[in-house]
CSV table of C-alpha atoms and ligand atoms in Angstrom, one decimal:
chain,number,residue,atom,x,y,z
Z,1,UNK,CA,-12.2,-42.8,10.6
Z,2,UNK,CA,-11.1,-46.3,10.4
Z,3,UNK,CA,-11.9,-48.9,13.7
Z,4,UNK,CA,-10.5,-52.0,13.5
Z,5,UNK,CA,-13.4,-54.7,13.6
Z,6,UNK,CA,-10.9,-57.2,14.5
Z,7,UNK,CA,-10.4,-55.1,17.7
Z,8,UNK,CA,-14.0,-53.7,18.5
Z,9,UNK,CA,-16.5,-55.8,21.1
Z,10,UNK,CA,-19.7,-57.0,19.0
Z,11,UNK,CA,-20.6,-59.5,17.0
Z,12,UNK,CA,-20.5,-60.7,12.8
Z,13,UNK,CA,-23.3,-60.0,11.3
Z,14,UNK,CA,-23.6,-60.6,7.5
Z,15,UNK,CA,-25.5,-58.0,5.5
Z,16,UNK,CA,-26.3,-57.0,1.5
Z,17,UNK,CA,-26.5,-53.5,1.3
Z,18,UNK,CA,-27.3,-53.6,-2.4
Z,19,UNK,CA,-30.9,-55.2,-3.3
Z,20,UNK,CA,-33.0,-55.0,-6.6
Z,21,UNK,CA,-36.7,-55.9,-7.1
Z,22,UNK,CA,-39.8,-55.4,-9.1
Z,23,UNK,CA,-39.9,-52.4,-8.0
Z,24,UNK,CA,-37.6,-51.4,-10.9
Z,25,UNK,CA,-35.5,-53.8,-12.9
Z,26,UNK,CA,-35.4,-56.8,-10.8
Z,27,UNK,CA,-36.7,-59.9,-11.2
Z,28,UNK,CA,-38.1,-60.6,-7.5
Z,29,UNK,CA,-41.0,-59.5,-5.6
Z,30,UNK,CA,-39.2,-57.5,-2.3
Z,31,UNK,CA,-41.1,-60.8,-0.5
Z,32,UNK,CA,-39.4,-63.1,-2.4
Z,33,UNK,CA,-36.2,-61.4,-1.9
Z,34,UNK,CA,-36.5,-60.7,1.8
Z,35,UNK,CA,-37.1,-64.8,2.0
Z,36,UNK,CA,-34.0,-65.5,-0.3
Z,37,UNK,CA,-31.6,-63.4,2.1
Z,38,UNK,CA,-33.7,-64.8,5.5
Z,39,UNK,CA,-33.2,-68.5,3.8
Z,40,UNK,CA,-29.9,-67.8,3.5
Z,41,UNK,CA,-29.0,-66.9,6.8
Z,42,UNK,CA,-28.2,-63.1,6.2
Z,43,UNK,CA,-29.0,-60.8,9.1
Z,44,UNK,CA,-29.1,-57.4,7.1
Z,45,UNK,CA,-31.3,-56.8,4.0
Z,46,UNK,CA,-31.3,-53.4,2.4
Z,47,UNK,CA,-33.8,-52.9,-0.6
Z,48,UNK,CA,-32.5,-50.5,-3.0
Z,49,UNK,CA,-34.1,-50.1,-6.6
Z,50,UNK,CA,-33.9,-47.4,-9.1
Z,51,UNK,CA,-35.2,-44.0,-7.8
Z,52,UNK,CA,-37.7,-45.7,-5.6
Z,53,UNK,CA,-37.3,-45.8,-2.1
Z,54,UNK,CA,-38.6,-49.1,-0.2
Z,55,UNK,CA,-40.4,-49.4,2.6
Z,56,UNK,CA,-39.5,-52.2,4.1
Z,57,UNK,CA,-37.6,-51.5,7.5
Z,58,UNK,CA,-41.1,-52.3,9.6
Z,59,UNK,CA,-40.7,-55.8,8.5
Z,60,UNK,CA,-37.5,-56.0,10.6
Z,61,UNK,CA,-37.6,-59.3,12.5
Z,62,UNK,CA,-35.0,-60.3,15.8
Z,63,UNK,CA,-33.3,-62.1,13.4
Z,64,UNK,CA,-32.8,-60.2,10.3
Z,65,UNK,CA,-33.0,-56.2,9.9
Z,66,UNK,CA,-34.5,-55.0,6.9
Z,67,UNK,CA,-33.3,-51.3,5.7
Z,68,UNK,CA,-35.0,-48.9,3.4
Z,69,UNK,CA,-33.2,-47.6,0.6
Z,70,UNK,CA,-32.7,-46.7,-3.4
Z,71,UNK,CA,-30.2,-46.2,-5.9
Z,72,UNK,CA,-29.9,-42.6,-7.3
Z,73,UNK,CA,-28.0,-41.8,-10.3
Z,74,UNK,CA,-26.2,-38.5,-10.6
Z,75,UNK,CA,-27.0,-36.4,-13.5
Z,76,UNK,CA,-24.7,-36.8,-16.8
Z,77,UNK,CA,-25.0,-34.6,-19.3
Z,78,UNK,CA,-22.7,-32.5,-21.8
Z,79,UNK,CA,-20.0,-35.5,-20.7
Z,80,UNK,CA,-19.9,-35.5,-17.0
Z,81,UNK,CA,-18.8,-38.5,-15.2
Z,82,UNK,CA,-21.7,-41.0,-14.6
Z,83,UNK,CA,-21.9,-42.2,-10.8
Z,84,UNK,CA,-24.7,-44.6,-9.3
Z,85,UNK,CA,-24.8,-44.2,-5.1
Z,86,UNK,CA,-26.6,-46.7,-2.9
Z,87,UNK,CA,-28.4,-44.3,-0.5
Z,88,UNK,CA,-29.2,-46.8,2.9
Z,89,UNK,CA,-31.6,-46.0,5.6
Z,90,UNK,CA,-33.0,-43.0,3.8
Z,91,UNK,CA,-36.7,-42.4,4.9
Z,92,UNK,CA,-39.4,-44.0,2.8
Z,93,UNK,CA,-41.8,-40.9,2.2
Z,94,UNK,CA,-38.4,-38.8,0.7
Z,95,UNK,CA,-38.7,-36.8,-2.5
Z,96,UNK,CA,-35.7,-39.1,-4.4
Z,97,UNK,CA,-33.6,-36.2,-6.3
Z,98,UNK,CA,-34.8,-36.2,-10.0
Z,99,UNK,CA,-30.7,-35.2,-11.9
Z,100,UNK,CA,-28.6,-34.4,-9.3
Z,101,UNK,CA,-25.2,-33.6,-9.0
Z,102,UNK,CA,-23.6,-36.6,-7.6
Z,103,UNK,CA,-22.4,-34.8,-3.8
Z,104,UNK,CA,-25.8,-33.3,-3.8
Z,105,UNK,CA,-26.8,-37.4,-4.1
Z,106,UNK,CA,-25.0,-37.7,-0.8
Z,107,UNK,CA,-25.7,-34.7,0.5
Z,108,UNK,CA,-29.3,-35.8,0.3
Z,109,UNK,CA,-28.5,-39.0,2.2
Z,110,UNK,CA,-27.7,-37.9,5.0
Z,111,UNK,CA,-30.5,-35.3,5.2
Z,112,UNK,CA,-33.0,-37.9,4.9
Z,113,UNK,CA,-31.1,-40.1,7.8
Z,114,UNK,CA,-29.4,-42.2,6.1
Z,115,UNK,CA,-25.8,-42.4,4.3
Z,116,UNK,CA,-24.7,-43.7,1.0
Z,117,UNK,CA,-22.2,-45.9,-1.0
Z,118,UNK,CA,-20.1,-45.4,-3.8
Z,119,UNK,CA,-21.8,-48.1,-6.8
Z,120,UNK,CA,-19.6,-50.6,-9.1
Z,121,UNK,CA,-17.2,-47.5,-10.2
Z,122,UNK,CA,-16.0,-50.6,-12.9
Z,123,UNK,CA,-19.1,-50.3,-14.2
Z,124,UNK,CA,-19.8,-46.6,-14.4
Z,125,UNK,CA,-16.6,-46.2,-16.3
Z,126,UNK,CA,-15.5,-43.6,-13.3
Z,127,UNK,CA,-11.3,-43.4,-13.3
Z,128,UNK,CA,-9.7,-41.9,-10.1
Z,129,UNK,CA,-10.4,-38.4,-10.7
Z,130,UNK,CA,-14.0,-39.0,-10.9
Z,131,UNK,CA,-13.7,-41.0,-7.8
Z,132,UNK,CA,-12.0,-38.3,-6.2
Z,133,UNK,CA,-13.9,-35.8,-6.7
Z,134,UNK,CA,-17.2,-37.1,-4.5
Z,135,UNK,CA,-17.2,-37.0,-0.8
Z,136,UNK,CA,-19.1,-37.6,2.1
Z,137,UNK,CA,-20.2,-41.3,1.3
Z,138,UNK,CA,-19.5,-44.0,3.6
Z,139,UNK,CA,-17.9,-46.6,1.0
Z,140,UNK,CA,-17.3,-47.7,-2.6
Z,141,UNK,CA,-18.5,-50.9,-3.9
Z,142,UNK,CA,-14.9,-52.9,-4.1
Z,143,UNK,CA,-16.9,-56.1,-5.4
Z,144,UNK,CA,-20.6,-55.9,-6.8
Z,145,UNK,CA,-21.9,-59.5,-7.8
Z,146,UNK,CA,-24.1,-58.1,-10.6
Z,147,UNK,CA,-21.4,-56.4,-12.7
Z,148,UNK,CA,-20.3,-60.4,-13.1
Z,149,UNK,CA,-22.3,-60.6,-16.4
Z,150,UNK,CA,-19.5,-58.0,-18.0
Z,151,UNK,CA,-16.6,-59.4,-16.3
Z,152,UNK,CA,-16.1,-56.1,-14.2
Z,153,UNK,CA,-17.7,-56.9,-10.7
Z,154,UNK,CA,-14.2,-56.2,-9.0
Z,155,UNK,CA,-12.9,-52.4,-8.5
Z,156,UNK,CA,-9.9,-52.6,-6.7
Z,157,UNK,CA,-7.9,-51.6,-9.0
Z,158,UNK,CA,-10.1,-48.3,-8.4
Z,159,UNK,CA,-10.5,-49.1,-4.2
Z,160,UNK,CA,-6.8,-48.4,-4.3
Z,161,UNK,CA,-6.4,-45.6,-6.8
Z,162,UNK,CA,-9.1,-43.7,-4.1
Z,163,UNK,CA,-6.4,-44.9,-1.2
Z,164,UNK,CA,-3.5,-44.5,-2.9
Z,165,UNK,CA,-4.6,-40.2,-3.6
Z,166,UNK,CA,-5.7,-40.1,0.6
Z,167,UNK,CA,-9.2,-40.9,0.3
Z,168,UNK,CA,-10.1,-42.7,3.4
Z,169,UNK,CA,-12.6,-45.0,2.1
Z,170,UNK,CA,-14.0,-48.1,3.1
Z,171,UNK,CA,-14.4,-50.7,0.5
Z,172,UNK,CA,-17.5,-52.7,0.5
Z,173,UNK,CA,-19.0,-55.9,-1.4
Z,174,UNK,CA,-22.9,-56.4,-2.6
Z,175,UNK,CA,-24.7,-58.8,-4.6
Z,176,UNK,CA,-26.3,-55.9,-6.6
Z,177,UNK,CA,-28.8,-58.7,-7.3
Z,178,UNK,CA,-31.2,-57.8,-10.7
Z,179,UNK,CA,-32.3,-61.8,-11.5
Z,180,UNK,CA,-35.3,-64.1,-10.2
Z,181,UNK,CA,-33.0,-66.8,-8.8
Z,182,UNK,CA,-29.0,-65.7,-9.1
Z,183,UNK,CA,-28.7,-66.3,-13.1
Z,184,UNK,CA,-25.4,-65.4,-13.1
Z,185,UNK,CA,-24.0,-65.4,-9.8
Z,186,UNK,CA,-25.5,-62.3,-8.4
Z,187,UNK,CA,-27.2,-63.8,-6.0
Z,188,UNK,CA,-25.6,-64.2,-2.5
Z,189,UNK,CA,-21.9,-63.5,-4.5
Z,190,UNK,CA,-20.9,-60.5,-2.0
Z,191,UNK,CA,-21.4,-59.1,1.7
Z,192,UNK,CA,-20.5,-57.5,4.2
Z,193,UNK,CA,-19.6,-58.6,7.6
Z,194,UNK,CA,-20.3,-55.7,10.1
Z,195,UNK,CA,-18.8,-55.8,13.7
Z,196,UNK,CA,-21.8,-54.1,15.5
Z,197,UNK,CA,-22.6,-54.0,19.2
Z,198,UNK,CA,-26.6,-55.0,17.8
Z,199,UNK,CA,-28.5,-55.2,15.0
Z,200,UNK,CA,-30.0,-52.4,14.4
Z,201,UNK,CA,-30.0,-49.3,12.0
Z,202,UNK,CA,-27.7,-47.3,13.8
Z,203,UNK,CA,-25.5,-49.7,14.7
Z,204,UNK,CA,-25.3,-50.6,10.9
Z,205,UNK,CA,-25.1,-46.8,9.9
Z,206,UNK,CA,-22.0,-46.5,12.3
Z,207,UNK,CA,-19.9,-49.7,11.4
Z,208,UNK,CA,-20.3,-48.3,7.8
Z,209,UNK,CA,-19.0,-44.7,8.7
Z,210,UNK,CA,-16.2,-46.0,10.7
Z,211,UNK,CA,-15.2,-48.8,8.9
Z,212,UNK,CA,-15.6,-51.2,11.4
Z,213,UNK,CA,-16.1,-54.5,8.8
Z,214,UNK,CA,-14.7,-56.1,6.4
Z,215,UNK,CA,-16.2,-57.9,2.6
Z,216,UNK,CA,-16.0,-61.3,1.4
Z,217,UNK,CA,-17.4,-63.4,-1.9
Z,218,UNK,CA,-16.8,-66.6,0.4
Z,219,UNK,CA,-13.3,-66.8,2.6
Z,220,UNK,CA,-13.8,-65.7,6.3
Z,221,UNK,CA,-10.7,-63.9,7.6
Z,222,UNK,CA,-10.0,-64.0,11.6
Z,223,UNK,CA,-8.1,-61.6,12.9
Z,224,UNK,CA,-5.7,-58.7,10.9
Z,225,UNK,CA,-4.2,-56.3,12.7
Z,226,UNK,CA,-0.5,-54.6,13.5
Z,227,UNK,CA,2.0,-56.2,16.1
Z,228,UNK,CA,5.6,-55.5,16.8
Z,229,UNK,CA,6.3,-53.8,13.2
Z,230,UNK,CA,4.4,-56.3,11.5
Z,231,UNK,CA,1.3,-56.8,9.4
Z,232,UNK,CA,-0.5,-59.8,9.4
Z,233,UNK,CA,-3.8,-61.6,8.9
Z,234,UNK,CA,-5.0,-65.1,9.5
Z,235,UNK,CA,-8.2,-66.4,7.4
Z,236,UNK,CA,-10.1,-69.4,6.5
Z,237,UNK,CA,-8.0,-72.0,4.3
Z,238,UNK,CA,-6.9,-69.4,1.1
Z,239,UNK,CA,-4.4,-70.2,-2.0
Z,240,UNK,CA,-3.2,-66.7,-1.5
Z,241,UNK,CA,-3.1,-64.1,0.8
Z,242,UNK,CA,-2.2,-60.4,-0.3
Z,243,UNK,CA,-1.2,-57.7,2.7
Z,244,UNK,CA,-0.9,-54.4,0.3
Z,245,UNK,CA,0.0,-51.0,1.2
Z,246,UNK,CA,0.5,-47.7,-1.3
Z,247,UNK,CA,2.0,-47.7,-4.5
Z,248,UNK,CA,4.4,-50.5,-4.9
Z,249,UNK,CA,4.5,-51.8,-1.3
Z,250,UNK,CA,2.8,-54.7,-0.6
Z,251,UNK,CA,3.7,-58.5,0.2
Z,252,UNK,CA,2.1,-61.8,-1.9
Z,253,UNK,CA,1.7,-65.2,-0.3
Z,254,UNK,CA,0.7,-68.0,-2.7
Z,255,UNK,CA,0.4,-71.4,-1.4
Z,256,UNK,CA,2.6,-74.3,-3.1
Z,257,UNK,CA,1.3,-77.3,-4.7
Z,258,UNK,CA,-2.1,-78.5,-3.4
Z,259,UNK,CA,-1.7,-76.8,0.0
Z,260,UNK,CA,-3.3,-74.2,1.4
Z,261,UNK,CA,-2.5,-70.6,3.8
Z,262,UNK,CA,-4.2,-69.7,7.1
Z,263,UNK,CA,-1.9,-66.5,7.7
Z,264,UNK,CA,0.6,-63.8,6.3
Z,265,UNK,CA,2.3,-61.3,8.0
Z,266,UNK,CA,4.7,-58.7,6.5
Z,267,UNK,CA,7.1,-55.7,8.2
Z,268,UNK,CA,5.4,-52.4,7.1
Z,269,UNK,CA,6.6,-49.0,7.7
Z,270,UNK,CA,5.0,-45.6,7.2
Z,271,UNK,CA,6.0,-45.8,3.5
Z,272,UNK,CA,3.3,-48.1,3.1
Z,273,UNK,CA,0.9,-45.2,4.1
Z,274,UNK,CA,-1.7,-48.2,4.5
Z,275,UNK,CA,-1.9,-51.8,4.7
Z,276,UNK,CA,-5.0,-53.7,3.8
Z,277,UNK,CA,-5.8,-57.5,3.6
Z,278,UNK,CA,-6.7,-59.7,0.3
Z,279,UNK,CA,-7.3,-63.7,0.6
Z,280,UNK,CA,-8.2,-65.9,-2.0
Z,281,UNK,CA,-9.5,-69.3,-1.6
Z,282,UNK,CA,-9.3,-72.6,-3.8
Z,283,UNK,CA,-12.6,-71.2,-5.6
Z,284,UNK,CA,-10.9,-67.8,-6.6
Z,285,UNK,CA,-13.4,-66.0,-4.3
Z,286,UNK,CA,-12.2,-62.8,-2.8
Z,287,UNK,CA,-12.4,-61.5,0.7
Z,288,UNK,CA,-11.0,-57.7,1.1
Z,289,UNK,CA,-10.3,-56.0,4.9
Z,290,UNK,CA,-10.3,-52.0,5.3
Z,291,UNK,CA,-6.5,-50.5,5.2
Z,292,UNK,CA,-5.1,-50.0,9.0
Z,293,UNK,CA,-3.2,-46.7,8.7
Z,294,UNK,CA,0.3,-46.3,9.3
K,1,ZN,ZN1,-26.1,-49.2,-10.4
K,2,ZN,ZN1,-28.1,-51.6,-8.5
């Protein structure tokens, strides 16, 4: 299911998949929000509050591409694991499910036209065989900019527990954004950067389902991608690049003294199962590519 973006024609486009307003717990009008994002340069928006859908995706401009969506929690009683999904593109007028199981959540999705991601399983307390046990979404939230206030907005400890078992599933970053002005960093703290052919909801539906993109808190990577036996992946100036495969395989690159890395590259056989990409920067922030399967 995996396309390498690094290898398909199209261009960057940066998007947060993940949006909260007054139209549940967040502290921003969905105009005030949709002018933060535009402000900021972003060219995909998706509103998403709790068990509301938006209706925002006739506001779409050349420039930015606004999707309607909501966050659906799955139904936990008598003990059962606790899942939030971010359900994208669904259409406005649906009936959001009132407890649900949590693959009737995506099952639901993709009936209304849209698809959904897996939300801050850090968060939700889900271990691997919760994670395990969903299918059919399009991604799981490897960083979510709102779980900051906690200290548990990265899961990839749990991105790679899903990998490690043969899940094939893309890992995606979001601002999960709850306050007026980014209190707390969870404001512009992680996207996504979708290689599409245009912007537009399809084209953003597809790059999800095929994994054609990769996430980032700040750090840009160039190019990753397989050659000659070898791993490797250039990015923007990083303390430390990571290339990391299943289980124990895996290679570290930190940077000595005050310099800094542009690459890594690392021989990788089938043992790895996977390889995926990991650069950190001077400021600690993350960038994450999908795994290339070997
Ligand atoms: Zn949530
Ligand atoms: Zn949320």
């Amino acid at each position: 299911m995996f396309v390498n973006p690094f290898r398909q024609q199209g261009n960057w486009y940066r998007g947060n998949l993940h949006t909260h307003t007054r139209a549940s717990d967040g502290q921003a009008s969905v105009e005030e929000r949709i002018r933060q994002y535009r402000n900021e340069g972003y060219d995909v928006l998706a509103i998403t509050d709790h068990g509301v859908t938006s209706e925002v995706a006739d506001f779409s401009t050349d420039e930015m591409l606004l999707l309607d969506g909501v966050e659906v929690s799955s139904a936990a009683s008598g003990g059962a694991p606790f899942y939030h999904f971010v359900c994208l593109n669904v259409h406005p007028d649906a009936t959001v499910p009132g407890s649900p199981s949590p693959n009737d959540v995506i099952a639901w999705a993709k009936k209304e036209g849209g698809e959904s991601l897996l939300a801050h399983p850090y968060w939700s307390g889900n271990d691997a065989q919760d994670l395990l046990a969903v299918h059919g979404h399009v991604g799981v939230e490897v960083y979510n900019a709102g779980c900051r206030n906690i200290n548990k907005a990265c899961s990839s400890v749990h991105w790679d527990n899903m990998l490690n078992k043969g899940a094939r599933t893309p890992g995606i970053a979001v601002d999960d954004v709850h306050s007026a002005e980014g209190q707390g960093g969870d404001l512009f703290g992680g996207w996504v950067m979708l290689k599409m052919p245009e912007l537009s909801a399809p084209a953003v539906l597809e790059a999800l389902r095929t994994g054609c993109h990769y996430c980032s808190c700040g750090p840009r990577v160039l190019d990753f991608g397989l050659l000659e036996g070898k791993a490797y992946v250039q990015c923007e100036p990083a303390r430390e690049v990571h290339l990391m495969g299943a289980n124990w395989h895996g290679l570290s690159c930190c940077a000595r003294g005050d310099g800094l890395l542009r690459e890594a590259q690392a021989e990788v056989d089938a043992e790895w199962k996977y390889v995926r990409a990991e650069v950190v920067d001077a400021e600690g922030r993350r960038a994450w590519t999908n795994p290339i399967y070997l």
